[in-house]
């Protein structure tokens, strides 16, 4: 039997979210029409939603947002390292809206002029540029051996995940906990505990700027990955439960990948792992 998952049930003591069939996803919009969330003038933390987009520029190595890469040995209990976790002003803007509010809105570059009119955005606004970039990401052809897609509802994400994990599989989400407003974006964290949650088939999803939640998700066939829950204590005393994804086979990666450059490694020499901000997520069976 195919189990259709429709809502998130969260254990506040964990960074694991279980997709549950109980209720339709809660919406921050209570009106009967199509409510949308306005985009900020720029990304809240000043950085791209995905560190994976960083390139070969030397400035990338100096970008505080790049302080998310590590290896498995770095999450041994007692280890300390600088990590960047962005603060989120409005967590609701990263939660899916119900499918009935978004399914009829095209996610298409060809329809961008109509979409801008629909959302009342000026064509030369920051919002218009962000929407254009997100639509380009969503329409990119997947690299060989990968499947990818953009999703605007839990239902569509679950369908995608069950196509990979199997039609009868339960589907869960792992994401980092929110940090407090007083927490420095970049500080030293000490590992208190690390637990492997899942290995094998994992789907990484990155939030992209849009008037409502859009997640760009990708999965590589034949890849070996692991995801950990890492409990951290910051220098300021704050606690953080972080999602930590490891790509175990890096032999085919470009030697110029920022993870290699930051960790001073070569392709195939080691796994490359990275901490997830709380607005991104890992989908697991």
Short mmCIF file of C-alpha atoms in Angstrom, two decimals:
data_model
loop_
_atom_site.label_atom_id
_atom_site.label_comp_id
_atom_site.label_asym_id
_atom_site.label_seq_id
_atom_site.Cartn_x
_atom_site.Cartn_y
_atom_site.Cartn_z
CA UNK A 1 0.00 0.00 0.00
CA UNK A 2 1.31 3.44 -0.90
CA UNK A 3 1.34 5.64 2.21
CA UNK A 4 0.71 9.26 1.32
CA UNK A 5 2.46 11.46 3.86
CA UNK A 6 0.93 14.89 4.41
CA UNK A 7 2.36 16.62 7.47
CA UNK A 8 5.46 17.00 9.61
CA UNK A 9 5.57 15.68 13.14
CA UNK A 10 8.55 17.15 14.97
CA UNK A 11 10.29 15.87 18.06
CA UNK A 12 11.68 19.07 19.65
CA UNK A 13 14.60 17.10 21.10
CA UNK A 14 15.73 15.93 17.67
CA UNK A 15 16.60 17.28 14.24
CA UNK A 16 14.54 14.46 12.70
CA UNK A 17 11.15 15.18 11.22
CA UNK A 18 8.81 12.30 10.34
CA UNK A 19 6.34 12.78 7.52
CA UNK A 20 3.02 11.62 8.92
CA UNK A 21 -0.34 10.81 7.31
CA UNK A 22 -2.35 12.49 10.07
CA UNK A 23 -3.30 15.95 8.85
CA UNK A 24 -2.89 18.24 5.90
CA UNK A 25 0.17 20.48 6.15
CA UNK A 26 -0.45 23.54 8.24
CA UNK A 27 -0.36 26.79 6.32
CA UNK A 28 0.63 30.27 7.45
CA UNK A 29 -2.12 31.52 5.12
CA UNK A 30 -5.68 31.23 6.40
CA UNK A 31 -7.47 32.95 3.54
CA UNK A 32 -9.44 31.09 0.91
CA UNK A 33 -7.42 32.53 -1.94
CA UNK A 34 -3.80 31.97 -2.86
CA UNK A 35 -1.64 33.62 -0.23
CA UNK A 36 2.03 34.20 -0.95
CA UNK A 37 5.01 35.14 1.16
CA UNK A 38 6.91 38.23 0.08
CA UNK A 39 10.59 37.81 -0.59
CA UNK A 40 13.06 39.89 1.41
CA UNK A 41 15.15 42.35 -0.56
CA UNK A 42 18.05 39.93 -0.22
CA UNK A 43 18.80 36.57 1.36
CA UNK A 44 18.46 36.92 5.13
CA UNK A 45 22.03 35.88 5.87
CA UNK A 46 23.50 37.52 2.78
CA UNK A 47 24.52 34.22 1.19
CA UNK A 48 23.19 31.80 -1.35
CA UNK A 49 20.89 29.11 0.03
CA UNK A 50 23.37 26.49 -1.15
CA UNK A 51 27.10 26.55 -0.39
CA UNK A 52 27.50 24.04 -3.21
CA UNK A 53 27.17 26.89 -5.69
CA UNK A 54 30.50 28.38 -4.67
CA UNK A 55 33.08 28.33 -7.42
CA UNK A 56 36.77 28.82 -7.99
CA UNK A 57 37.05 32.41 -6.79
CA UNK A 58 39.62 33.00 -4.06
CA UNK A 59 37.03 35.06 -2.19
CA UNK A 60 34.98 31.89 -1.71
CA UNK A 61 37.62 30.60 0.71
CA UNK A 62 37.18 33.76 2.80
CA UNK A 63 33.38 33.62 2.75
CA UNK A 64 32.13 32.81 6.28
CA UNK A 65 29.31 30.81 4.70
CA UNK A 66 31.90 28.32 3.41
CA UNK A 67 32.69 27.22 6.97
CA UNK A 68 30.41 24.18 6.73
CA UNK A 69 32.74 21.54 5.27
CA UNK A 70 34.40 18.79 7.33
CA UNK A 71 35.10 15.05 7.37
CA UNK A 72 33.78 12.28 9.61
CA UNK A 73 36.84 12.39 11.86
CA UNK A 74 36.04 16.05 12.54
CA UNK A 75 32.78 15.14 14.32
CA UNK A 76 34.44 12.98 16.98
CA UNK A 77 33.20 13.91 20.45
CA UNK A 78 35.33 16.71 21.90
CA UNK A 79 36.47 18.09 18.52
CA UNK A 80 36.14 21.86 18.02
CA UNK A 81 35.80 23.70 14.72
CA UNK A 82 34.40 26.97 13.34
CA UNK A 83 30.97 26.47 11.71
CA UNK A 84 28.60 28.91 10.03
CA UNK A 85 24.88 28.59 10.86
CA UNK A 86 22.57 31.36 9.57
CA UNK A 87 19.84 32.80 11.75
CA UNK A 88 16.32 32.65 10.26
CA UNK A 89 13.98 35.53 11.02
CA UNK A 90 10.80 33.83 9.76
CA UNK A 91 10.84 29.99 9.82
CA UNK A 92 7.36 29.89 8.24
CA UNK A 93 8.81 31.16 4.96
CA UNK A 94 10.71 27.87 4.64
CA UNK A 95 7.70 25.62 5.28
CA UNK A 96 5.65 24.13 2.45
CA UNK A 97 2.24 25.58 1.70
CA UNK A 98 -0.65 23.13 1.10
CA UNK A 99 -0.63 21.72 -2.42
CA UNK A 100 -4.00 23.28 -3.29
CA UNK A 101 -2.50 26.76 -2.90
CA UNK A 102 0.41 26.26 -5.29
CA UNK A 103 -0.32 23.39 -7.69
CA UNK A 104 -2.00 25.61 -10.31
CA UNK A 105 0.81 28.23 -10.33
CA UNK A 106 3.30 27.37 -13.11
CA UNK A 107 6.95 26.98 -12.12
CA UNK A 108 8.19 28.08 -15.52
CA UNK A 109 10.63 30.65 -16.89
CA UNK A 110 8.38 31.09 -19.91
CA UNK A 111 5.62 32.24 -17.58
CA UNK A 112 7.85 34.64 -15.59
CA UNK A 113 6.22 37.86 -16.92
CA UNK A 114 2.78 36.56 -15.94
CA UNK A 115 4.11 35.38 -12.58
CA UNK A 116 5.57 38.80 -11.81
CA UNK A 117 2.22 40.40 -12.53
CA UNK A 118 0.48 37.76 -10.42
CA UNK A 119 2.75 38.52 -7.43
CA UNK A 120 2.84 42.27 -8.16
CA UNK A 121 6.63 42.35 -8.50
CA UNK A 122 8.41 44.88 -10.70
CA UNK A 123 10.48 43.22 -13.49
CA UNK A 124 13.63 45.00 -12.25
CA UNK A 125 13.12 44.20 -8.56
CA UNK A 126 15.26 41.94 -6.35
CA UNK A 127 12.28 39.62 -6.11
CA UNK A 128 12.06 39.27 -9.90
CA UNK A 129 15.78 38.49 -10.17
CA UNK A 130 15.53 35.89 -7.39
CA UNK A 131 12.54 34.23 -9.04
CA UNK A 132 14.35 34.15 -12.40
CA UNK A 133 17.41 32.50 -10.87
CA UNK A 134 15.31 29.93 -9.01
CA UNK A 135 13.38 29.00 -12.15
CA UNK A 136 16.67 28.51 -14.03
CA UNK A 137 17.88 26.16 -11.30
CA UNK A 138 14.60 24.23 -11.44
CA UNK A 139 14.84 23.86 -15.23
CA UNK A 140 18.49 22.77 -15.37
CA UNK A 141 19.13 19.35 -16.89
CA UNK A 142 20.26 16.84 -14.29
CA UNK A 143 23.90 15.69 -14.54
CA UNK A 144 24.44 12.16 -15.81
CA UNK A 145 23.48 9.62 -13.17
CA UNK A 146 21.39 12.07 -11.17
CA UNK A 147 17.73 12.91 -10.83
CA UNK A 148 16.58 16.28 -9.62
CA UNK A 149 13.50 18.42 -9.35
CA UNK A 150 11.90 21.38 -7.62
CA UNK A 151 9.03 20.87 -5.20
CA UNK A 152 6.45 23.22 -3.72
CA UNK A 153 4.50 20.79 -1.50
CA UNK A 154 5.10 17.87 0.83
CA UNK A 155 2.93 15.68 -1.38
CA UNK A 156 5.08 16.21 -4.47
CA UNK A 157 8.30 15.73 -2.48
CA UNK A 158 7.01 12.47 -0.99
CA UNK A 159 6.06 11.20 -4.46
CA UNK A 160 9.58 11.98 -5.68
CA UNK A 161 11.19 10.32 -2.64
CA UNK A 162 9.05 7.18 -2.90
CA UNK A 163 10.02 6.89 -6.56
CA UNK A 164 13.60 6.52 -5.32
CA UNK A 165 13.18 4.73 -1.98
CA UNK A 166 10.30 2.50 -3.05
CA UNK A 167 6.51 3.00 -3.16
CA UNK A 168 5.89 1.54 0.31
CA UNK A 169 8.69 3.39 2.07
CA UNK A 170 8.21 5.73 4.99
CA UNK A 171 9.78 9.11 4.30
CA UNK A 172 11.49 11.35 6.85
CA UNK A 173 13.29 14.68 6.87
CA UNK A 174 16.47 15.55 8.72
CA UNK A 175 17.27 19.22 9.20
CA UNK A 176 19.30 21.33 11.60
CA UNK A 177 17.60 23.03 14.52
CA UNK A 178 17.11 26.80 14.54
CA UNK A 179 19.69 28.95 16.29
CA UNK A 180 18.76 31.84 18.56
CA UNK A 181 19.00 35.46 17.45
CA UNK A 182 21.85 36.02 19.92
CA UNK A 183 24.00 33.26 18.40
CA UNK A 184 26.96 34.43 16.28
CA UNK A 185 26.58 33.26 12.69
CA UNK A 186 30.17 31.98 12.75
CA UNK A 187 31.70 30.67 15.94
CA UNK A 188 33.61 27.68 17.29
CA UNK A 189 31.48 24.65 18.12
CA UNK A 190 32.49 21.61 20.15
CA UNK A 191 31.04 18.21 19.25
CA UNK A 192 28.98 16.81 22.14
CA UNK A 193 27.53 13.79 20.32
CA UNK A 194 27.34 12.41 16.78
CA UNK A 195 24.94 9.71 15.63
CA UNK A 196 24.60 8.19 12.16
CA UNK A 197 20.93 8.41 11.18
CA UNK A 198 20.89 6.88 7.73
CA UNK A 199 23.12 5.73 4.87
CA UNK A 200 22.60 4.77 1.25
CA UNK A 201 19.79 6.50 -0.61
CA UNK A 202 19.58 10.10 0.58
CA UNK A 203 18.07 13.14 -1.13
CA UNK A 204 19.53 16.60 -0.51
CA UNK A 205 17.10 19.52 -0.77
CA UNK A 206 18.06 23.20 -0.87
CA UNK A 207 15.62 26.04 -0.32
CA UNK A 208 15.55 28.51 -3.20
CA UNK A 209 14.26 32.11 -2.98
CA UNK A 210 10.66 32.38 -4.18
CA UNK A 211 7.40 33.95 -2.96
CA UNK A 212 6.59 30.61 -1.30
CA UNK A 213 8.67 27.58 -0.34
CA UNK A 214 10.47 25.93 -3.27
CA UNK A 215 13.03 23.20 -2.67
CA UNK A 216 15.52 22.04 -5.31
CA UNK A 217 16.27 18.39 -4.56
CA UNK A 218 18.79 16.03 -6.12
CA UNK A 219 19.75 12.37 -5.86
CA UNK A 220 22.69 10.54 -7.43
CA UNK A 221 22.15 6.91 -8.39
CA UNK A 222 24.84 4.55 -7.12
CA UNK A 223 26.23 7.13 -4.71
CA UNK A 224 27.24 6.25 -1.18
CA UNK A 225 26.18 8.85 1.36
CA UNK A 226 25.65 9.07 5.10
CA UNK A 227 23.76 11.56 7.24
CA UNK A 228 24.53 12.21 10.89
CA UNK A 229 22.87 14.15 13.69
CA UNK A 230 25.65 16.13 15.35
CA UNK A 231 24.98 17.79 18.69
CA UNK A 232 27.16 20.88 19.12
CA UNK A 233 27.89 23.42 21.85
CA UNK A 234 28.93 26.89 20.74
CA UNK A 235 31.49 29.07 22.47
CA UNK A 236 28.58 31.24 23.65
CA UNK A 237 26.94 28.20 25.29
CA UNK A 238 24.15 27.68 22.72
CA UNK A 239 23.27 24.13 21.72
CA UNK A 240 22.69 23.07 18.11
CA UNK A 241 21.51 19.76 16.64
CA UNK A 242 22.89 19.80 13.11
CA UNK A 243 22.27 17.67 10.04
CA UNK A 244 25.64 16.56 8.63
CA UNK A 245 25.71 14.93 5.17
CA UNK A 246 28.74 12.96 3.95
CA UNK A 247 29.54 12.12 0.32
CA UNK A 248 31.65 9.00 0.75
CA UNK A 249 33.01 8.67 -2.82
CA UNK A 250 34.58 11.87 -4.14
CA UNK A 251 36.79 10.25 -6.79
CA UNK A 252 34.85 11.80 -9.68
CA UNK A 253 34.60 15.30 -8.20
CA UNK A 254 36.46 18.27 -9.63
CA UNK A 255 39.74 18.98 -7.86
CA UNK A 256 38.62 22.61 -7.69
CA UNK A 257 35.60 21.86 -5.51
CA UNK A 258 35.57 24.28 -2.60
CA UNK A 259 35.38 21.40 -0.09
CA UNK A 260 38.74 20.04 -1.30
CA UNK A 261 40.27 23.50 -1.29
CA UNK A 262 39.12 24.32 2.23
CA UNK A 263 40.09 20.94 3.70
CA UNK A 264 43.24 20.60 1.57
CA UNK A 265 42.19 17.26 0.14
CA UNK A 266 42.20 15.65 -3.30
CA UNK A 267 39.42 13.77 -5.17
CA UNK A 268 39.00 10.26 -3.81
CA UNK A 269 41.30 10.94 -0.87
CA UNK A 270 38.51 11.34 1.66
CA UNK A 271 34.80 11.78 2.05
CA UNK A 272 33.53 15.36 1.94
CA UNK A 273 30.82 16.31 4.42
CA UNK A 274 28.93 19.50 5.13
CA UNK A 275 26.60 20.88 7.76
CA UNK A 276 23.13 21.89 6.60
CA UNK A 277 21.49 25.20 7.54
CA UNK A 278 18.03 24.78 9.04
CA UNK A 279 16.33 25.98 5.86
CA UNK A 280 17.79 23.06 3.85
CA UNK A 281 17.03 19.40 4.51
CA UNK A 282 17.98 15.79 3.85
CA UNK A 283 15.19 13.38 2.87
CA UNK A 284 15.73 9.82 4.12
CA UNK A 285 13.86 6.51 4.10
#
